[in-house]
Structures are given as structure tokens and as C-alpha cells.
XYZ file of C-alpha atoms in Angstrom:
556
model
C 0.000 0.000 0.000
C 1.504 3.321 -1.018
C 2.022 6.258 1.057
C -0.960 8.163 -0.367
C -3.401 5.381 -0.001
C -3.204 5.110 3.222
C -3.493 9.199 3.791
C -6.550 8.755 2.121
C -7.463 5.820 4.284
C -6.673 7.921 7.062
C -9.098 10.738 5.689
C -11.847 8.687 5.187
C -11.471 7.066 8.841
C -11.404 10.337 10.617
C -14.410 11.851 8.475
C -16.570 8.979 9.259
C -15.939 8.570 13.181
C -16.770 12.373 13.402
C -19.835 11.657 11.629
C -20.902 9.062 13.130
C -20.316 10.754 16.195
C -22.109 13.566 15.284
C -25.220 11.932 13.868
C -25.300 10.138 17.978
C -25.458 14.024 19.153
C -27.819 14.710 16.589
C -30.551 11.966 18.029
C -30.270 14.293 21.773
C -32.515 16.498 19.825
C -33.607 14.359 16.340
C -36.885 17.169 15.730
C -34.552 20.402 15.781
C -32.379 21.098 12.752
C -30.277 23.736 14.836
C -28.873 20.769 16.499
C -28.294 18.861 13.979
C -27.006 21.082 11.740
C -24.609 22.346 14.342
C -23.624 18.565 15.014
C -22.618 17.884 11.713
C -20.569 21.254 10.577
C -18.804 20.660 13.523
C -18.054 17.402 12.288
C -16.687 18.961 9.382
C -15.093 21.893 10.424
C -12.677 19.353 13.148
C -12.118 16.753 9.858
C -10.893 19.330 7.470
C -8.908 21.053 10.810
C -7.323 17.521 11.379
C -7.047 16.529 8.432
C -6.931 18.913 5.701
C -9.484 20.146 3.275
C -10.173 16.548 1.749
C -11.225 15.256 4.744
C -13.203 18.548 5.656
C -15.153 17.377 1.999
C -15.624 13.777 2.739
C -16.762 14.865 5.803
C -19.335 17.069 4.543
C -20.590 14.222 1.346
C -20.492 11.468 4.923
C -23.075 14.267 6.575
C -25.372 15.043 3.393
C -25.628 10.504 3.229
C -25.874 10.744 7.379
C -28.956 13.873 7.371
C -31.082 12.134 4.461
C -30.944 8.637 6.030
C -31.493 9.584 9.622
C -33.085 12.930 9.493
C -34.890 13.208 6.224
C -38.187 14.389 8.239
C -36.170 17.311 9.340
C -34.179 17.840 6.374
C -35.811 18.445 3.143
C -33.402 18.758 -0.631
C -32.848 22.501 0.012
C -32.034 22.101 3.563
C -29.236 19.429 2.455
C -28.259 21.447 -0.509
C -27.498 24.188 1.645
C -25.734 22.079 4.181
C -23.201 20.741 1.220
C -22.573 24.297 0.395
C -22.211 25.780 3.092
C -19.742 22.451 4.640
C -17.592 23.009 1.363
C -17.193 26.640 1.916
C -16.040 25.841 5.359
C -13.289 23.237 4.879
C -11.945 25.454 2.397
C -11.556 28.520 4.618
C -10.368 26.414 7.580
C -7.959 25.062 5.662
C -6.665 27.921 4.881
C -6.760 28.982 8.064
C -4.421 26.289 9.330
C -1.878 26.570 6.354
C -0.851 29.997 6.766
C 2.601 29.990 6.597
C 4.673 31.036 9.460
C 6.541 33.794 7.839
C 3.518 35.817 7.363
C 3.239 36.520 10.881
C 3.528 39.638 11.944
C 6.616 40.653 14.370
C 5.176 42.200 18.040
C 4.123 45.692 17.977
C 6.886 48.006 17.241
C 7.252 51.191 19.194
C 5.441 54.088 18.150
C 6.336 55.961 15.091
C 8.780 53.213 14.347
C 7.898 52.311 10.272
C 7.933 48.738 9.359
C 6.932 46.625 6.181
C 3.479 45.447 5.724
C 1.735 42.742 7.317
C 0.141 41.673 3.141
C -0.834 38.191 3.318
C -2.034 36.693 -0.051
C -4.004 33.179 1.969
C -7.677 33.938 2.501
C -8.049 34.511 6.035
C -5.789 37.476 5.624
C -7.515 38.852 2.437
C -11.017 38.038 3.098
C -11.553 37.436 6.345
C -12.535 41.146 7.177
C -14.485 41.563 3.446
C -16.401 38.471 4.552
C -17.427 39.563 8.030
C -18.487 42.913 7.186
C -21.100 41.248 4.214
C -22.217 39.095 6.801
C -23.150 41.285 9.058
C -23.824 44.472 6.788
C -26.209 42.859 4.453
C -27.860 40.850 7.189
C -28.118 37.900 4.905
C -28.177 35.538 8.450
C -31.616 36.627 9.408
C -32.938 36.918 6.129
C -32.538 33.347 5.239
C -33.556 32.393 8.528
C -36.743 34.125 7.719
C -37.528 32.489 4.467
C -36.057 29.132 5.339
C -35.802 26.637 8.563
C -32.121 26.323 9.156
C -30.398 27.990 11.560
C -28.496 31.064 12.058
C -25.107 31.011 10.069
C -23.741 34.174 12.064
C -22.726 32.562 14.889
C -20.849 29.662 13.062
C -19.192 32.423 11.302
C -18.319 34.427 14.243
C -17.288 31.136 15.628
C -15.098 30.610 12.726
C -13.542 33.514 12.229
C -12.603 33.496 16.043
C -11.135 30.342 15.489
C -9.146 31.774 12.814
C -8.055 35.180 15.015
C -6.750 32.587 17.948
C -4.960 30.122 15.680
C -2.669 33.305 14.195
C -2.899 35.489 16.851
C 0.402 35.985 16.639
C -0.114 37.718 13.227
C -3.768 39.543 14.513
C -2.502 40.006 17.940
C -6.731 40.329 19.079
C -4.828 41.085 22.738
C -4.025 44.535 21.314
C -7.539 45.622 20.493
C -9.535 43.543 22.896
C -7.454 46.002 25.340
C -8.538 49.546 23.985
C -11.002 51.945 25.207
C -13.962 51.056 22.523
C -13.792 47.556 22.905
C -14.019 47.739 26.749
C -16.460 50.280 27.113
C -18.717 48.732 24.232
C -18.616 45.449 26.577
C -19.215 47.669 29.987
C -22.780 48.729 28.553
C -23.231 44.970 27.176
C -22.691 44.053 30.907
C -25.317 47.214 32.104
C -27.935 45.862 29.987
C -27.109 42.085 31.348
C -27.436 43.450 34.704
C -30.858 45.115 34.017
C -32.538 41.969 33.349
C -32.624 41.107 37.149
C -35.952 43.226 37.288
C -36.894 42.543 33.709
C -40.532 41.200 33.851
C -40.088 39.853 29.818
C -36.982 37.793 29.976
C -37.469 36.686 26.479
C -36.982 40.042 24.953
C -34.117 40.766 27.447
C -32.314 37.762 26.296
C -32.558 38.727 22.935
C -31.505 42.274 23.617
C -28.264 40.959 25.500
C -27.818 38.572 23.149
C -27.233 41.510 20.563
C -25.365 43.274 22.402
C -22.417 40.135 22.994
C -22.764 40.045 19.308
C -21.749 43.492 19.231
C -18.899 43.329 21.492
C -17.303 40.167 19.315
C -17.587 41.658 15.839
C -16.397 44.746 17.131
C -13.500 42.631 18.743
C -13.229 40.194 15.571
C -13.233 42.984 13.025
C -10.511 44.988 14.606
C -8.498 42.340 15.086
C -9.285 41.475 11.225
C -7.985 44.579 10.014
C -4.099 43.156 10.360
C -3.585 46.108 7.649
C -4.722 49.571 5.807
C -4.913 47.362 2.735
C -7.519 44.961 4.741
C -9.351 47.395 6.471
C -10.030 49.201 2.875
C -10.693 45.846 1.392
C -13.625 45.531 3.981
C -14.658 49.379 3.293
C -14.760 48.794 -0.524
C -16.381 45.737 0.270
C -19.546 47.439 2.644
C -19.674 50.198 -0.110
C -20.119 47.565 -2.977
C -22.913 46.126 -1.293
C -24.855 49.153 -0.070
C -24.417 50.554 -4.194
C -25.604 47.218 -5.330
C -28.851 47.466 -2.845
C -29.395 51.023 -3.698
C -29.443 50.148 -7.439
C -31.844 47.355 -7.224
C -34.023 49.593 -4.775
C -34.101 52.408 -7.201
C -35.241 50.199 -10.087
C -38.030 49.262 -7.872
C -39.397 51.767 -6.979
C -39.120 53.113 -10.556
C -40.390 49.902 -12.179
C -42.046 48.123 -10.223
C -39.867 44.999 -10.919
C -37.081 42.899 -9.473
C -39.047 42.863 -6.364
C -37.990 38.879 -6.342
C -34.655 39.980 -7.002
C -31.521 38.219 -3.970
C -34.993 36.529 -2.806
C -36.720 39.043 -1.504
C -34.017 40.259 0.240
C -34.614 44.252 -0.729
C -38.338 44.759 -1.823
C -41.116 47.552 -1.631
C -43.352 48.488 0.855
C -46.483 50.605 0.633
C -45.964 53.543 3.404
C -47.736 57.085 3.830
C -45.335 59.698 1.723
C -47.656 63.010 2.777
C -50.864 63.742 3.105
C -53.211 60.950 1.796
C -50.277 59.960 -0.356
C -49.118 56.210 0.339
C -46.384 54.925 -2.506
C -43.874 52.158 -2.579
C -40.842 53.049 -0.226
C -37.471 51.385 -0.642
C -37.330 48.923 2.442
C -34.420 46.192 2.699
C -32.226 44.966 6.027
C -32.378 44.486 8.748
C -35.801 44.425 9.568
C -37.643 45.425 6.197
C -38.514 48.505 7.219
C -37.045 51.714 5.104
C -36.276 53.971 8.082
C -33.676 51.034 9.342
C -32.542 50.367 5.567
C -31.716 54.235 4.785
C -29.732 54.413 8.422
C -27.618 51.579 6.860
C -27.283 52.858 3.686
C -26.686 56.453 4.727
C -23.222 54.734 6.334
C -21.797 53.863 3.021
C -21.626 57.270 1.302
C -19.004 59.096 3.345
C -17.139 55.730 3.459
C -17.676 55.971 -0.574
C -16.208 59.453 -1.103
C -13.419 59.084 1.609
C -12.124 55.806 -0.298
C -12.497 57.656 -3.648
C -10.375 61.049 -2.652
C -7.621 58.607 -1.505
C -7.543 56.706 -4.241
C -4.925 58.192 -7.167
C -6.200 57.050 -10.355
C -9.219 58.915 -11.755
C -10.815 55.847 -12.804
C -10.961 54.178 -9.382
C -11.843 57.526 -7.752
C -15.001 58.107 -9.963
C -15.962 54.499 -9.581
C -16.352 55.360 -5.635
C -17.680 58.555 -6.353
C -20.600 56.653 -8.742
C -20.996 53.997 -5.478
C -21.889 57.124 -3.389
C -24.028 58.348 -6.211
C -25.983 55.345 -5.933
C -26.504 54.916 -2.390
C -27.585 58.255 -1.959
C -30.341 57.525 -4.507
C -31.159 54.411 -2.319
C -31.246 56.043 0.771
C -34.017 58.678 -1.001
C -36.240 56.543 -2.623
C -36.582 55.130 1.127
C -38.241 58.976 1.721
C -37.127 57.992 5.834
C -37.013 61.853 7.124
C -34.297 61.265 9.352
C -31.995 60.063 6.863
C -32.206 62.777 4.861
C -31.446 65.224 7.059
C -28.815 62.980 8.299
C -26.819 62.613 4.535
C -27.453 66.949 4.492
C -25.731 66.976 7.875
C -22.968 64.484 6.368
C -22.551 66.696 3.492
C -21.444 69.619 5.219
C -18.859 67.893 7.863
C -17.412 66.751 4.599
C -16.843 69.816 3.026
C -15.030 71.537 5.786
C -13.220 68.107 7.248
C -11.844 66.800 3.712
C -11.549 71.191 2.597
C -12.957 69.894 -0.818
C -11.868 72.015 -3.411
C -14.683 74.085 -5.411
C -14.109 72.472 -8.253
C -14.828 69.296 -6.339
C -17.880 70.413 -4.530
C -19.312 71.454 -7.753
C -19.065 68.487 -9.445
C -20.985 66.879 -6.300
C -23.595 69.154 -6.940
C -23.836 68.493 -10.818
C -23.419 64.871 -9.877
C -26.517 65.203 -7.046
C -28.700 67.004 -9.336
C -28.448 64.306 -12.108
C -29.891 61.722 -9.203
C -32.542 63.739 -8.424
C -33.074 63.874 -12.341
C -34.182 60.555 -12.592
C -35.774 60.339 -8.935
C -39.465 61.411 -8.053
C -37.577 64.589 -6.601
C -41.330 66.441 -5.592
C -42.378 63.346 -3.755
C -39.021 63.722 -1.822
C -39.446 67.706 -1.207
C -43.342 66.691 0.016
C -41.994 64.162 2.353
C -39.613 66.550 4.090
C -42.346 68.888 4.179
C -43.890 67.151 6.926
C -41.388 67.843 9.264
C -42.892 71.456 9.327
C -45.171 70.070 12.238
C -41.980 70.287 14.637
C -41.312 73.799 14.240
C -42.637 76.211 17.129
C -45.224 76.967 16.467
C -46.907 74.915 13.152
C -49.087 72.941 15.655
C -51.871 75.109 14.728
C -50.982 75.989 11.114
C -49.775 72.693 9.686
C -51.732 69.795 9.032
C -50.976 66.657 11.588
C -48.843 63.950 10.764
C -49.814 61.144 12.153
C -46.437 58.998 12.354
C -44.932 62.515 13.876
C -47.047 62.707 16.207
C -46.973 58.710 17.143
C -43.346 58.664 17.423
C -43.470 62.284 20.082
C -45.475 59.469 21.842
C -43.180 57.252 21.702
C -40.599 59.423 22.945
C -42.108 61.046 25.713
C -43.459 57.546 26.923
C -39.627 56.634 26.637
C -38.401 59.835 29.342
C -41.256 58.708 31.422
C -40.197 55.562 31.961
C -36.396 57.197 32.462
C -38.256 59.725 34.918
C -38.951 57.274 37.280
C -36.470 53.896 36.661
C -33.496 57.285 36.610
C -30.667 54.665 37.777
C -31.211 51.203 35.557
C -34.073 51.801 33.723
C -37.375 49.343 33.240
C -34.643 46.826 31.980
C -33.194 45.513 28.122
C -35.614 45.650 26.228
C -38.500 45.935 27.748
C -40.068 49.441 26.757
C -42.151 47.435 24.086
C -43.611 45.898 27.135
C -43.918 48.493 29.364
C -45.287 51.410 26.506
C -49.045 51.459 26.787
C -48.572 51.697 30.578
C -46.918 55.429 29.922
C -48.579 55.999 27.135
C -51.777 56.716 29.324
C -49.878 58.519 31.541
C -48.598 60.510 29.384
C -51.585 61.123 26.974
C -51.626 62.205 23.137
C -54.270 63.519 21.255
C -53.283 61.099 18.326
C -56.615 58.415 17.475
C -55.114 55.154 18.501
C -55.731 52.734 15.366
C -53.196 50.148 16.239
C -54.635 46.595 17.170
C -55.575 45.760 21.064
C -52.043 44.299 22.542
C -49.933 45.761 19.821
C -46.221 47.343 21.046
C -44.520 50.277 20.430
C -40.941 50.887 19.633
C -38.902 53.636 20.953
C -37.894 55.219 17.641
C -35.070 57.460 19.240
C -31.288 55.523 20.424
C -30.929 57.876 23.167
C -34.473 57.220 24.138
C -33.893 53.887 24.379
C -30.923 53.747 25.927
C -32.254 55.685 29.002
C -35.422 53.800 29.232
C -34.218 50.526 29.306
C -30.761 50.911 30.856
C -31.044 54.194 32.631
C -27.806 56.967 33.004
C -25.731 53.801 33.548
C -26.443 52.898 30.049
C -26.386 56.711 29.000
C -22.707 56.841 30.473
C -21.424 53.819 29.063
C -23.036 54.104 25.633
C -22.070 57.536 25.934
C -18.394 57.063 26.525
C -17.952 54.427 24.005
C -18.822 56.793 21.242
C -16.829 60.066 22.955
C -14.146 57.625 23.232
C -14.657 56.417 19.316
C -14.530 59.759 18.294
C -11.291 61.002 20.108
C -9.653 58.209 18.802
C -10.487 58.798 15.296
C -9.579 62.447 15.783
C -6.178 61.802 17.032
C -5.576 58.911 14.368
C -6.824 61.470 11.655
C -3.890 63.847 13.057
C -1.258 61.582 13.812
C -1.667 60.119 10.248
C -1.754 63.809 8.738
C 1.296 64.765 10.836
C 3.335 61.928 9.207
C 2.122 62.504 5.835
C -0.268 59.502 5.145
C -3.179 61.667 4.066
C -4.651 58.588 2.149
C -5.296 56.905 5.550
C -5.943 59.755 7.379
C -9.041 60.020 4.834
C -10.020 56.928 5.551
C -10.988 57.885 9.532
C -12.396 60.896 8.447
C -14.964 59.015 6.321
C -15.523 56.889 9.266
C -16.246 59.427 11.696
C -18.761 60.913 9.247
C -20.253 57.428 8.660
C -20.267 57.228 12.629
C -22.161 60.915 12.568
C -25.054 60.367 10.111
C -25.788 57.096 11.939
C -26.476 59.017 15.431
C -28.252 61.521 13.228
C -30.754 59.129 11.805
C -30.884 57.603 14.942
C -32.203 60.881 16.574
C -35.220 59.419 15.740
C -35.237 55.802 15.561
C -33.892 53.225 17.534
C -31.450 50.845 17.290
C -32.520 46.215 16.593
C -29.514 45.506 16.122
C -26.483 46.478 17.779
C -24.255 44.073 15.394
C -24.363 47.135 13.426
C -22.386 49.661 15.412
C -19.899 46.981 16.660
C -18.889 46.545 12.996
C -18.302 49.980 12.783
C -16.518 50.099 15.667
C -14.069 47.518 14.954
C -13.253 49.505 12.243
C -12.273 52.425 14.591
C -10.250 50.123 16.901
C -8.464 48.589 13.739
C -7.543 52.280 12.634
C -6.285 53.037 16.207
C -3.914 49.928 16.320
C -2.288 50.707 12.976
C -1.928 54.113 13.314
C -0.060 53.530 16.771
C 2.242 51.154 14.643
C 2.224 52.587 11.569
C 2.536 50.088 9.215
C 3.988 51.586 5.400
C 2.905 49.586 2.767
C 4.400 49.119 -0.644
């Protein structure tokens, strides 16, 4: 028997004893695919670990045989198609993962200001493993399959994964170095305030589910930090959220244009019928995380200053315009949501540009030629008549203006929201538990809105900072708080470190992000936040900038 015969002997031994043994955990729970799902790509992921990408696939082909046979009430075709897919993707990126060869580790953190060479890795961990988080997360494609199909979440496995990855070489990501900064350990202080709150919590399931985002939070913030190894990873991941925000944007716009592609990534991005003014209801641009446009703009609105910052560092004119057009594009998306708050959000954006990047007229004019040609081809009076109706929160226009109703639902919300602060001042009614506790203040504090909603229906704080306080009280205020202030001082000393030693192109690049970071708290003035996953990601980013500008790495 030759040498390779019995390596593949070997391959085919260890595949099957990890299936077998995970078809015997399986049967513990034989009626929930979670289980066995989980079972069995853990089967696979510890084959292809042990025994290299072969036995990762016979592992997976072993598991498809093992799930039809013994599960095949569970498991329908699509549920087993998915499984091979998703089993084959894994063995390849593990291993990757565990064939990363030792001289692409990176040497311990040099003392400030001292240059070195690049950490540039060309195996897939290094190059994608950022790109591939952030479309995880940023396009929320987890949830939305969950939602259309039974299988289970594939954002844990891949937070799993990924953190696999980080330990195996963390050497080369050093995650010590960012799980030790101030964002990071802030971000996990108010996780910890809102774990603490559920003590007195009187819906645990929504408090669960509220801490449970908020751990997700502190990991991907954690994960993608320690991701970004490099500038030329970190704008891989950038170029990478842009692309996909540009992408949704486009398909939105033909939408609501057309009509069509409403089918279009599954369903994924889609229309839904809202009140524009008046007695007007149209189609509005809605997409993730929650199919609702307000929370699709707020996302969207985070890509254009990330868009224009990557395109004025980039040197060829060809690269910058395509960045420029990506910016283009999800600034049409974001309008043909007509979500008020984003709006005034990008306007707000627009100006901290101008004077943070000191855009040249020339520049700035072209924006404006560029702007107007979007609005050429978008229903630009249904946008002015939307914005209109925030003419009901000027002093005074009660009396004047007509009332909106979804203006003067969401003052409800609010002052239901410092009500509940008013009196739980300290820890507030607990994570996530103003939907349960709304209608309570709600009669206490009284609107003269009708009240169409149907008996036992909740309410939603629609305002962060509204949230925050209700649910966690100024303990959450000061934590949540200090996270961002500390965010934002780090990004302003990065930005001048970076400009002080001449890397302007990088120096851009947390500019952008601290934009990004602004129009998010603008839109979220007035709506709250579902899913916390979101702001982790984007402060990874921050904590990735911090650690390379403290080391300055000099590429090529």
C-alpha cells in the first residue's frame, strides 16, 4: 500500500468517526435542525482542521448521506443542498486557516512611530476574512434566510469561525491589542449594564434577545478589529460594505421606478407601501435588517461618506469616480426610502465633509452636478413633500400645519420613553423591555393622536438615546455615551497623527468613518437601534484604525 493510499485511508477514517459521532449528538434532539445542523458542521469543520481540506469534503458528502438517512423528516433537498454548500465553503476557509505559513506573521508591535513593512498576506483569512465579516453582518443575509427558510443562524458559526481563525494566528492579529482599547471595553461595559438590568426585567425573552445583541456586538467589534491586520484589509472591507450598499441602492431604485425585481436576492430588498404626505401612500425602498425603510436608509446612509473618503484617496481617476458613482448610488437608495431622518442625516454628512476633507470648489461642484443628475431621474417632488412634513416640529406649526400622524406617534413614543427614564433614573425598566412596558406610559402621558393600532400591539422607541435611558437608565447613557466620545477622540487623534506623518490617504479613511459614525447618530435621533451588530462593525473599524496608526505600518 503506497504512502498516499493510506493518507486517504486515514481521511476517510477520521471523516466517518466524526460523523458518526455527530449523527449520535444529533438523536439528543432528532426534531430540531439547529442541532443537527450544528452537530454535523462541527463534524466537518474538526475533519478538514485535522485533516486537511479533503477530509473537511468527505466529511461534509459522509453528513449530506448521514442527514437524508437519519433525518430526512427534518431535512428536506434545500435544507441538504445548503448544508453541502455551506460544509464546502467551510473546509476550504479552515484550511486555509491552518496553512498559513509562518513567515507571514507579523513581528510584536513596534514602538510608536517606528515604520515597518506590511503585514500583506495573499491566503484567505488574511484577504477576506474582514471583506467576509463585514457582508455578513452588513447585508444581514443571516436573518434573512432564517426568515424564508428553517435552518439555523449562520452568524454565529461564522463568528465562531472567524474566532477560530483570530486565535490560531494570533500571533499575526494580535486580538490582545484591540480587545485592550477603550472602545472595545467600554462597548462590553454597557453589554454588561444591559445584562445586569434583566434582574428586574418582567419579559426575559426580549431581554435575552436584547443581550444577546449586544455580545454580538462586542465580538464583531473585537473580531473585526483584530481582522484589520492592515490599511490594505481594512479598505478591502470598506470597498467591500460600499459595494454592497451601491448594489442594494441600485436594485431599490429600479423598484421603486419599475415596479420589478421585487424577487430579485430573494426578496431580500423589496417595496413596501408607506404614507409619503398627506393621503399619499407609494412604494418606499425597504431592505435589512428588519424590512422597514427607516432602518434600511440608516444603513445605507453609512456607506456614502465611506464611498467618497475611499475615492479622494484613491490616485487614479478611474478608481476615484468608480467610488464617487458607489456614493451616487446609495444616496439615490437612501431617497427613494423617503425615511425623514436620513435625509437630514446625509445633508448633515454633506457639510462635515466639506469643511473636514476642505474639498476644493471644483470638487464640490461636481458633487452638486453629480446630485442634481440623481434627483433627475428620482421622483424629486415626492421627496421635497416628504420633508415637508417635518414642518409640524417647528414652534409653532401645531396650529398651522396639518398633523402627521407617524410625527405625532413617534413624540409618543418618545415622551413615553423619558417617562419611563423619569422614574427607573438609575437602571431603567430593563433591556428591552419598553415594548412591554409602553401602553402603561402611554396613558400617563396622553396624546391627542386616534389610537388605530390593534388591542395588545407594542410600540418601539424610535429614538437611540431614548432607548438607551429607558431601558438601561444613566448607567447605560454613560457607558453608551463614553464608548462613542471615546470612538470619536480616537479617530480624531488617528486622523492627526496620520496627517502629521504625511499619510493623508489613511488619514481620509478615519475621516470618512467618523462621518459614517455621525449620520448614523443623526438618523438615529429618531429611531432606535434592533440591532447592535451594526455599530460593533463599525466600531471595529475604529479600533483597527487606532492599532495601525499607533504602529504605523507603510505599505508598498
Amino acid at each position: 500500500m503506497t504512502p498516499a493510499t493510506r493518507r486517504t485511508l486515514i481521511r476517510h477514517a477520521v471523516a466517518l468517526d466524526l460523523v458518526v459521532i455527530a449523527t449520535g449528538i444529533a438523536y439528543l434532539a432528532p426534531s430540531s435542525p439547529v442541532a443537527i445542523f450544528g452537530a454535523y458542521l462541527g463534524a466537518v469543520a474538526i475533519s478538514a482542521w485535522l485533516a486537511q481540506e479533503e477530509s473537511g469534503l468527505l466529511a461534509t458528502a459522509y453528513s449530506v448521506a448521514a442527514l437524508a438517512i437519519c433525518f430526512g423528516n427534518t431535512v428536506d433537498a434545500t435544507l441538504l443542498t445548503a448544508f453541502a454548500a455551506v460544509g464546502a465553503t467551510g473546509s476550504a476557509f479552515v484550511r486555509a486557516a491552518r496553512r498559513v505559513p509562518p513567515r507571514l506573521a507579523l513581528p510584536p508591535a513596534p514602538p510608536e512611530f517606528e515604520a515597518r513593512a506590511p503585514a500583506t498576506a495573499p491566503s484567505l483569512p488574511f484577504t477576506l476574512g474582514l471583506p467576509f465579516l463585514v457582508l455578513v453582518v452588513y447585508t444581514d443575509i443571516s436573518n434573512t434566510i432564517m426568515l424564508r427558510y428553517p435552518v439555523p443562524s449562520l452568524l454565529q458559526p461564522i463568528i465562531a469561525m472567524l474566532a477560530i481563525v483570530v486565535w490560531k494566528h494570533r500571533a499575526s492579529f494580535r486580538p490582545g491589542t484591540i480587545v485592550m482599547q477603550a472602545v472595545p471595553l467600554l462597548l462590553a461595559s454597557y453589554a454588561y449594564v444591559l445584562f445586569s438590568t434583566t434582574i428586574w426585567a418582567t419579559d426575559q425573552q426580549l431581554a435575552d434577545k436584547r443581550v444577546g445583541e449586544a455580545i454580538k456586538a462586542v465580538m464583531i467589534c473585537i473580531l473585526a478589529g483584530s481582522l484589520a491586520a492592515s490599511w490594505h484589509a481594512l479598505r478591502t472591507a470598506m470597498t467591500a460594505l460600499v459595494g454592497a450598499a451601491a448594489v442594494f441602492s441600485a436594485i431599490s431604485v429600479v423598484q421603486v421606478l419599475t415596479g420589478r425585481m421585487t424577487d430579485f436576492l430573494g426578496g431580500m430588498v423589496d417595496l413596501q407601501t408607506g404614507n409619503i404626505y398627506g393621503e399619499v401612500d407609494l412604494p418606499r425602498a425597504s431592505g435589512p435588517p428588519v424590512d422597514d425603510p427607516n432602518f434600511y436608509a440608516r444603513i445605507l446612509l453609512v456607506a456614502i461618506p465611506l464611498a467618497v473618503a475611499l475615492g479622494l484617496a484613491q490616485r487614479r481617476t478611474r478608481n476615484r469616480l468608480a467610488y464617487f458613482a458607489a456614493a451616487a448610488m446609495a444616496t439615490a437608495g437612501t431617497l427613494v426610502t423617503y425615511s425623514r431622518g436620513a435625509m437630514l442625516a446625509m445633508a448633515g454628512m454633506a457639510v462635515l465633509m466639506l469643511f473636514a476633507a476642505k474639498v476644493r470648489i471644483k470638487t464640490v461642484a461636481l458633487g452638486a452636478a453629480g446630485f442634481a443628475i440623481v434627483l433627475l431621474f428620482l421622483p424629486a417632488e415626492l421627496i421635497e413633500q416628504r420633508l415637508g412634513t417635518l414642518k409640524t416640529l417647528l414652534p409653532g406649526a401645531e396650529s398651522t400645519a396639518p398633523v402627521d400622524g407617524s410625527v405625532e406617534l413617534r413624540k409618543l413614543f418618545v415622551r413615553s420613553g423619558i417617562e419611563m427614564f423619569a422614574e427607573h433614573p438609575l437602571f431603567g425598566v430593563g433591556a428591552g423591555q419598553f415594548t412591554r412596558h409602553y401602553y402603561e406610559y402611554a396613558n400617563i402621558v396622553g396624546s391627542a393622536l386616534y389610537d388605530y393600532s390593534d388591542a395588545g400591539s407594542s410600540g418601539d422607541p424610535h429614538s437611540l438615546a431614548t432607548q438607551i435611558a429607558s431601558e438601561s437608565g444613566l448607567f447605560g447613557l454613560a457607558t453608551f455615551g463614553a464608548t462613542l466620545l471615546a470612538a470619536f477622540v480616537v479617530l480624531w487623534r488617528s486622523r492627526n497623527m496620520l496627517l502629521a506623518r504625511g499619510e493623508a490617504e489613511h488619514a481620509i479613511l478615519a475621516m470618512g468613518l467618523g462621518i459614517a459614525i455621525c449620520g448614523y447618530l443623526a438618523a438615529s435621533l429618531v429611531l432606535h437601534e434592533t440591532h447592535l451588530r451594526y455599530p460593533g462593525l463599525y466600531l471595529g473599524f475604529i479600533a483597527g484604525i487606532a492599532r495601525l496608526t499607533r504602529e504605523r505600518t507603510v505599505e508598498a
